[in-house]
PDB file of C-alpha atoms and ligand atoms in Angstrom:
ATOM      1  CA  ILE A   1      28.599  -7.930  23.205  1.00  0.00           C
ATOM      2  CA  PRO A   2      26.160  -4.976  23.651  1.00  0.00           C
ATOM      3  CA  SER A   3      26.512  -2.279  21.011  1.00  0.00           C
ATOM      4  CA  LEU A   4      28.097   1.096  21.677  1.00  0.00           C
ATOM      5  CA  PRO A   5      25.932   4.236  21.842  1.00  0.00           C
ATOM      6  CA  ASP A   6      25.514   5.942  18.430  1.00  0.00           C
ATOM      7  CA  GLY A   7      28.662   7.707  17.282  1.00  0.00           C
ATOM      8  CA  TYR A   8      30.939   5.942  19.784  1.00  0.00           C
ATOM      9  CA  ILE A   9      33.843   3.956  18.303  1.00  0.00           C
ATOM     10  CA  LEU A  10      36.078   1.200  19.683  1.00  0.00           C
ATOM     11  CA  ARG A  11      39.567   1.215  18.161  1.00  0.00           C
ATOM     12  CA  SER A  12      43.267   0.686  18.862  1.00  0.00           C
ATOM     13  CA  LEU A  13      45.046   3.430  20.778  1.00  0.00           C
ATOM     14  CA  GLU A  14      46.667   6.035  18.511  1.00  0.00           C
ATOM     15  CA  GLU A  15      49.700   8.174  19.266  1.00  0.00           C
ATOM     16  CA  ASN A  16      47.762  11.467  19.236  1.00  0.00           C
ATOM     17  CA  ASP A  17      45.296  10.134  21.832  1.00  0.00           C
ATOM     18  CA  PHE A  18      47.863  11.430  24.332  1.00  0.00           C
ATOM     19  CA  ASN A  19      46.390  14.885  23.679  1.00  0.00           C
ATOM     20  CA  ASN A  20      42.850  13.569  23.295  1.00  0.00           C
ATOM     21  CA  ASN A  21      41.678  13.016  26.884  1.00  0.00           C
ATOM     22  CA  LEU A  22      43.640   9.761  27.469  1.00  0.00           C
ATOM     23  CA  ILE A  23      45.375  11.148  30.562  1.00  0.00           C
ATOM     24  CA  PRO A  24      42.190  12.482  32.277  1.00  0.00           C
ATOM     25  CA  VAL A  25      40.549   9.077  31.612  1.00  0.00           C
ATOM     26  CA  LEU A  26      43.487   7.223  33.224  1.00  0.00           C
ATOM     27  CA  LYS A  27      43.354   9.580  36.205  1.00  0.00           C
ATOM     28  CA  THR A  28      40.016   7.959  37.162  1.00  0.00           C
ATOM     29  CA  LEU A  29      42.113   4.821  37.799  1.00  0.00           C
ATOM     30  CA  THR A  30      45.298   6.062  39.461  1.00  0.00           C
ATOM     31  CA  THR A  31      48.137   8.582  39.480  1.00  0.00           C
ATOM     32  CA  VAL A  32      49.554   9.127  36.005  1.00  0.00           C
ATOM     33  CA  GLY A  33      52.381  11.505  36.887  1.00  0.00           C
ATOM     34  CA  ASP A  34      54.046  14.027  34.591  1.00  0.00           C
ATOM     35  CA  VAL A  35      54.493  12.109  31.348  1.00  0.00           C
ATOM     36  CA  THR A  36      55.852  14.233  28.501  1.00  0.00           C
ATOM     37  CA  LYS A  37      54.698  13.874  24.895  1.00  0.00           C
ATOM     38  CA  GLU A  38      58.147  12.488  24.052  1.00  0.00           C
ATOM     39  CA  GLU A  39      58.028   9.891  26.838  1.00  0.00           C
ATOM     40  CA  PHE A  40      54.610   8.798  25.614  1.00  0.00           C
ATOM     41  CA  ALA A  41      55.893   8.605  22.009  1.00  0.00           C
ATOM     42  CA  ASN A  42      58.692   6.269  23.152  1.00  0.00           C
ATOM     43  CA  LEU A  43      56.285   4.084  25.081  1.00  0.00           C
ATOM     44  CA  TYR A  44      53.865   3.995  22.170  1.00  0.00           C
ATOM     45  CA  SER A  45      56.704   2.907  19.826  1.00  0.00           C
ATOM     46  CA  GLU A  46      57.567   0.088  22.231  1.00  0.00           C
ATOM     47  CA  TRP A  47      53.925  -1.061  22.233  1.00  0.00           C
ATOM     48  CA  ILE A  48      53.726  -0.916  18.421  1.00  0.00           C
ATOM     49  CA  ALA A  49      57.035  -2.805  18.007  1.00  0.00           C
ATOM     50  CA  ASN A  50      55.598  -5.522  20.291  1.00  0.00           C
ATOM     51  CA  SER A  51      52.023  -5.481  19.057  1.00  0.00           C
ATOM     52  CA  HIS A  52      51.740  -9.273  19.444  1.00  0.00           C
ATOM     53  CA  VAL A  53      52.009  -8.581  23.200  1.00  0.00           C
ATOM     54  CA  TYR A  54      50.513  -5.109  23.754  1.00  0.00           C
ATOM     55  CA  ASN A  55      46.937  -4.473  22.612  1.00  0.00           C
ATOM     56  CA  PRO A  56      45.738  -1.079  23.872  1.00  0.00           C
ATOM     57  CA  LEU A  57      42.111  -0.271  22.981  1.00  0.00           C
ATOM     58  CA  VAL A  58      40.094   2.910  23.476  1.00  0.00           C
ATOM     59  CA  ILE A  59      36.492   4.005  23.036  1.00  0.00           C
ATOM     60  CA  THR A  60      35.843   7.484  21.648  1.00  0.00           C
ATOM     61  CA  ASN A  61      32.606   9.476  21.972  1.00  0.00           C
ATOM     62  CA  ARG A  62      30.668  11.487  19.366  1.00  0.00           C
ATOM     63  CA  GLU A  63      33.228  14.298  19.553  1.00  0.00           C
ATOM     64  CA  GLY A  64      36.036  11.804  18.897  1.00  0.00           C
ATOM     65  CA  LYS A  65      37.321  12.236  22.458  1.00  0.00           C
ATOM     66  CA  VAL A  66      38.788   9.202  24.295  1.00  0.00           C
ATOM     67  CA  VAL A  67      36.298   8.195  27.026  1.00  0.00           C
ATOM     68  CA  ALA A  68      37.491   4.669  27.910  1.00  0.00           C
ATOM     69  CA  SER A  69      40.826   2.902  27.773  1.00  0.00           C
ATOM     70  CA  GLY A  70      42.160  -0.608  28.446  1.00  0.00           C
ATOM     71  CA  MET A  71      44.980  -2.994  27.563  1.00  0.00           C
ATOM     72  CA  LEU A  72      45.254  -6.695  26.754  1.00  0.00           C
ATOM     73  CA  ILE A  73      48.734  -8.121  27.313  1.00  0.00           C
ATOM     74  CA  VAL A  74      49.332 -11.522  25.732  1.00  0.00           C
ATOM     75  CA  GLU A  75      51.871 -13.587  27.655  1.00  0.00           C
ATOM     76  CA  SER A  76      53.480 -16.546  25.835  1.00  0.00           C
ATOM     77  CA  LYS A  77      54.186 -19.317  28.330  1.00  0.00           C
ATOM     78  CA  LEU A  78      56.006 -22.658  28.379  1.00  0.00           C
ATOM     79  CA  ILE A  79      53.389 -24.402  30.498  1.00  0.00           C
ATOM     80  CA  HIS A  80      50.074 -25.574  29.077  1.00  0.00           C
ATOM     81  CA  LYS A  81      51.874 -26.670  25.907  1.00  0.00           C
ATOM     82  CA  CYS A  82      53.331 -23.231  25.191  1.00  0.00           C
ATOM     83  CA  GLY A  83      49.955 -21.675  26.022  1.00  0.00           C
ATOM     84  CA  LYS A  84      49.078 -17.997  26.073  1.00  0.00           C
ATOM     85  CA  VAL A  85      47.509 -16.074  28.951  1.00  0.00           C
ATOM     86  CA  GLY A  86      45.739 -12.755  28.444  1.00  0.00           C
ATOM     87  CA  HIS A  87      46.183 -10.082  31.111  1.00  0.00           C
ATOM     88  CA  ILE A  88      43.686  -7.230  31.241  1.00  0.00           C
ATOM     89  CA  GLU A  89      45.263  -4.046  32.585  1.00  0.00           C
ATOM     90  CA  ASP A  90      44.469  -0.403  33.256  1.00  0.00           C
ATOM     91  CA  ILE A  91      40.746  -0.251  32.600  1.00  0.00           C
ATOM     92  CA  ALA A  92      39.321   3.247  32.959  1.00  0.00           C
ATOM     93  CA  VAL A  93      36.139   5.011  31.880  1.00  0.00           C
ATOM     94  CA  ASP A  94      35.835   8.819  32.015  1.00  0.00           C
ATOM     95  CA  LEU A  95      33.872   9.881  35.115  1.00  0.00           C
ATOM     96  CA  SER A  96      31.230  11.629  32.985  1.00  0.00           C
ATOM     97  CA  GLU A  97      30.715   8.492  30.839  1.00  0.00           C
ATOM     98  CA  GLN A  98      30.526   5.796  33.528  1.00  0.00           C
ATOM     99  CA  GLY A  99      27.365   3.684  33.746  1.00  0.00           C
ATOM    100  CA  LYS A 100      26.759   3.565  29.963  1.00  0.00           C
ATOM    101  CA  LYS A 101      28.107   0.004  29.532  1.00  0.00           C
ATOM    102  CA  LEU A 102      31.355   1.330  28.010  1.00  0.00           C
ATOM    103  CA  GLY A 103      33.433  -0.571  30.602  1.00  0.00           C
ATOM    104  CA  LEU A 104      31.566  -3.789  29.891  1.00  0.00           C
ATOM    105  CA  ILE A 105      31.875  -3.380  26.108  1.00  0.00           C
ATOM    106  CA  LEU A 106      35.605  -2.655  26.452  1.00  0.00           C
ATOM    107  CA  ILE A 107      36.186  -5.760  28.621  1.00  0.00           C
ATOM    108  CA  LYS A 108      34.112  -8.009  26.344  1.00  0.00           C
ATOM    109  CA  ASN A 109      36.141  -6.830  23.341  1.00  0.00           C
ATOM    110  CA  LEU A 110      39.462  -7.358  25.156  1.00  0.00           C
ATOM    111  CA  VAL A 111      38.330 -10.892  26.104  1.00  0.00           C
ATOM    112  CA  GLU A 112      37.274 -11.599  22.506  1.00  0.00           C
ATOM    113  CA  LEU A 113      40.665 -10.353  21.306  1.00  0.00           C
ATOM    114  CA  ALA A 114      42.343 -12.751  23.774  1.00  0.00           C
ATOM    115  CA  ARG A 115      40.233 -15.607  22.383  1.00  0.00           C
ATOM    116  CA  LEU A 116      41.203 -14.697  18.812  1.00  0.00           C
ATOM    117  CA  LYS A 117      44.872 -14.678  19.899  1.00  0.00           C
ATOM    118  CA  ASN A 118      44.433 -18.223  21.277  1.00  0.00           C
ATOM    119  CA  CYS A 119      44.734 -17.403  24.978  1.00  0.00           C
ATOM    120  CA  TYR A 120      43.454 -20.249  27.153  1.00  0.00           C
ATOM    121  CA  LYS A 121      42.386 -17.809  29.895  1.00  0.00           C
ATOM    122  CA  VAL A 122      42.227 -14.102  30.721  1.00  0.00           C
ATOM    123  CA  ILE A 123      43.068 -12.782  34.188  1.00  0.00           C
ATOM    124  CA  LEU A 124      43.146  -9.413  35.930  1.00  0.00           C
ATOM    125  CA  ASP A 125      43.666  -7.829  39.344  1.00  0.00           C
ATOM    126  CA  CYS A 126      41.107  -5.434  40.765  1.00  0.00           C
ATOM    127  CA  ASP A 127      39.892  -3.773  43.969  1.00  0.00           C
ATOM    128  CA  ALA A 128      37.189  -5.573  45.949  1.00  0.00           C
ATOM    129  CA  LYS A 129      34.838  -2.689  45.055  1.00  0.00           C
ATOM    130  CA  ASN A 130      35.016  -3.645  41.365  1.00  0.00           C
ATOM    131  CA  THR A 131      34.338  -7.397  41.638  1.00  0.00           C
ATOM    132  CA  GLY A 132      30.624  -6.837  40.872  1.00  0.00           C
ATOM    133  CA  PHE A 133      31.554  -5.119  37.609  1.00  0.00           C
ATOM    134  CA  TYR A 134      33.877  -7.940  36.515  1.00  0.00           C
ATOM    135  CA  GLU A 135      31.279 -10.555  37.489  1.00  0.00           C
ATOM    136  CA  LYS A 136      28.840  -8.778  35.120  1.00  0.00           C
ATOM    137  CA  CYS A 137      31.570  -9.134  32.474  1.00  0.00           C
ATOM    138  CA  GLY A 138      31.642 -12.911  33.057  1.00  0.00           C
ATOM    139  CA  PHE A 139      34.676 -13.172  35.344  1.00  0.00           C
ATOM    140  CA  SER A 140      34.782 -15.038  38.654  1.00  0.00           C
ATOM    141  CA  GLN A 141      37.197 -14.828  41.572  1.00  0.00           C
ATOM    142  CA  GLU A 142      40.054 -17.300  41.196  1.00  0.00           C
ATOM    143  CA  GLY A 143      42.971 -16.195  43.365  1.00  0.00           C
ATOM    144  CA  ILE A 144      44.456 -13.567  45.606  1.00  0.00           C
ATOM    145  CA  GLU A 145      46.767 -10.840  44.330  1.00  0.00           C
ATOM    146  CA  MET A 146      50.155 -10.526  46.042  1.00  0.00           C
ATOM    147  CA  GLY A 147      52.414  -7.526  45.499  1.00  0.00           C
ATOM    148  CA  PHE A 148      55.952  -6.349  46.279  1.00  0.00           C
ATOM    149  CA  ARG A 149      56.534  -2.616  46.092  1.00  0.00           C
ATOM    150  CA  PHE A 150      59.942  -0.960  45.559  1.00  0.00           C
TER     151      PHE A 150
HETATM  152  N1  LIG B 201      30.364  -2.754  41.332  1.00  0.00           N
HETATM  153  C1  LIG B 201      29.304  -3.512  40.923  1.00  0.00           C
HETATM  154  N2  LIG B 201      28.730  -3.380  39.708  1.00  0.00           N
HETATM  155  C2  LIG B 201      29.218  -2.444  38.884  1.00  0.00           C
HETATM  156  C3  LIG B 201      30.307  -1.610  39.236  1.00  0.00           C
HETATM  157  C4  LIG B 201      30.890  -1.801  40.523  1.00  0.00           C
HETATM  158  N3  LIG B 201      31.947  -1.076  40.933  1.00  0.00           N
HETATM  159  N4  LIG B 201      30.581  -0.778  38.194  1.00  0.00           N
HETATM  160  C5  LIG B 201      29.671  -1.085  37.246  1.00  0.00           C
HETATM  161  N5  LIG B 201      28.863  -2.084  37.656  1.00  0.00           N
HETATM  162  C6  LIG B 201      27.786  -2.744  36.898  1.00  0.00           C
HETATM  163  C7  LIG B 201      26.838  -1.746  36.257  1.00  0.00           C
HETATM  164  O1  LIG B 201      25.817  -1.380  37.148  1.00  0.00           O
HETATM  165  C8  LIG B 201      26.339  -2.533  35.068  1.00  0.00           C
HETATM  166  O2  LIG B 201      25.351  -3.454  35.515  1.00  0.00           O
HETATM  167  P1  LIG B 201      23.982  -3.722  34.687  1.00  0.00           P
HETATM  168  O3  LIG B 201      24.429  -4.384  33.400  1.00  0.00           O
HETATM  169  O4  LIG B 201      23.205  -4.614  35.562  1.00  0.00           O
HETATM  170  O5  LIG B 201      23.373  -2.390  34.431  1.00  0.00           O
HETATM  171  C9  LIG B 201      27.549  -3.367  34.643  1.00  0.00           C
HETATM  172  O6  LIG B 201      28.391  -3.458  35.814  1.00  0.00           O
HETATM  173  C10 LIG B 201      28.350  -2.737  33.515  1.00  0.00           C
HETATM  174  O7  LIG B 201      28.728  -1.435  33.928  1.00  0.00           O
HETATM  175  P2  LIG B 201      29.344  -0.348  32.917  1.00  0.00           P
HETATM  176  O8  LIG B 201      28.326   0.699  32.642  1.00  0.00           O
HETATM  177  O9  LIG B 201      29.937  -1.034  31.743  1.00  0.00           O
HETATM  178  O10 LIG B 201      30.470   0.256  33.846  1.00  0.00           O
HETATM  179  P3  LIG B 201      31.409   1.519  33.531  1.00  0.00           P
HETATM  180  O11 LIG B 201      31.395   1.858  32.094  1.00  0.00           O
HETATM  181  O12 LIG B 201      31.049   2.609  34.480  1.00  0.00           O
HETATM  182  O13 LIG B 201      32.849   0.949  33.888  1.00  0.00           O
HETATM  183  C11 LIG B 201      34.528   0.801  35.622  1.00  0.00           C
HETATM  184  C12 LIG B 201      33.130   0.364  35.142  1.00  0.00           C
HETATM  185  C13 LIG B 201      35.568   0.411  34.569  1.00  0.00           C
HETATM  186  C14 LIG B 201      34.842   0.101  36.933  1.00  0.00           C
HETATM  187  C15 LIG B 201      34.500   2.349  35.769  1.00  0.00           C
HETATM  188  O14 LIG B 201      33.588   2.694  36.787  1.00  0.00           O
HETATM  189  C16 LIG B 201      35.844   2.990  36.069  1.00  0.00           C
HETATM  190  O15 LIG B 201      36.561   3.361  35.157  1.00  0.00           O
HETATM  191  N6  LIG B 201      36.169   3.174  37.371  1.00  0.00           N
HETATM  192  C17 LIG B 201      37.403   3.863  37.779  1.00  0.00           C
HETATM  193  C18 LIG B 201      38.679   3.112  37.376  1.00  0.00           C
HETATM  194  C19 LIG B 201      38.678   1.653  37.801  1.00  0.00           C
HETATM  195  O16 LIG B 201      38.414   1.316  38.951  1.00  0.00           O
HETATM  196  N7  LIG B 201      39.010   0.755  36.833  1.00  0.00           N
HETATM  197  C20 LIG B 201      39.080  -0.707  37.040  1.00  0.00           C
HETATM  198  C21 LIG B 201      40.442  -1.068  37.540  1.00  0.00           C
HETATM  199  S1  LIG B 201      40.777  -2.815  37.553  1.00  0.00           S
HETATM  200  C22 LIG B 201      41.743  -3.100  36.177  1.00  0.00           C
HETATM  201  O17 LIG B 201      42.164  -2.210  35.516  1.00  0.00           O
HETATM  202  C23 LIG B 201      42.018  -4.535  35.744  1.00  0.00           C
END
């Protein structure tokens, strides 16, 4: 795993990251909507109470500001002898910090976390425009995403 630039830190998401650039970072990925501090606190509690499943990581810059964010979800299955599958979700790097290997370092750490949690594979869905990035992270195309929207 390449090392982070000096002064950058990779750590678990903290509750006060809500007011520390987390939302602008996620807006590089998709619509976030109007989430109140209280709604975030409830969600964060749910993640903490289920920390064997939810593993949100962030990278902060020299000013301590969140500049990258991503989640590993560990799914416990019946198949593959009660195997575990890691799902990588909601990867986003602040626009001003893209191209510094932060995305790659985040993914490599999420994959390593999945390995440590005994997942037999890690999967994710992405846009065609991002396949080159995930290939650089060691992934290869395996399937086709299907969706059903309500
Ligand atoms: N296509 C091809 N190659 C790419 C792309 C791309 N879209 N993005 C980066 N790369 C390459 C880089 O050039 C670099 O290659 P190198 O090692 O040869 O120099 C390598 O991949 C690593 O790039 P990073 O610097 O780590 O990329 P970055 O930190 O900018 O993060 C990311 C990439 C996460 C796609 C970022 O641009 C981003 O946040 N985009 C907007 C949100 C988004 O699309 N997130 C992914 C959603 S999919 C999901 O969440 C599962």
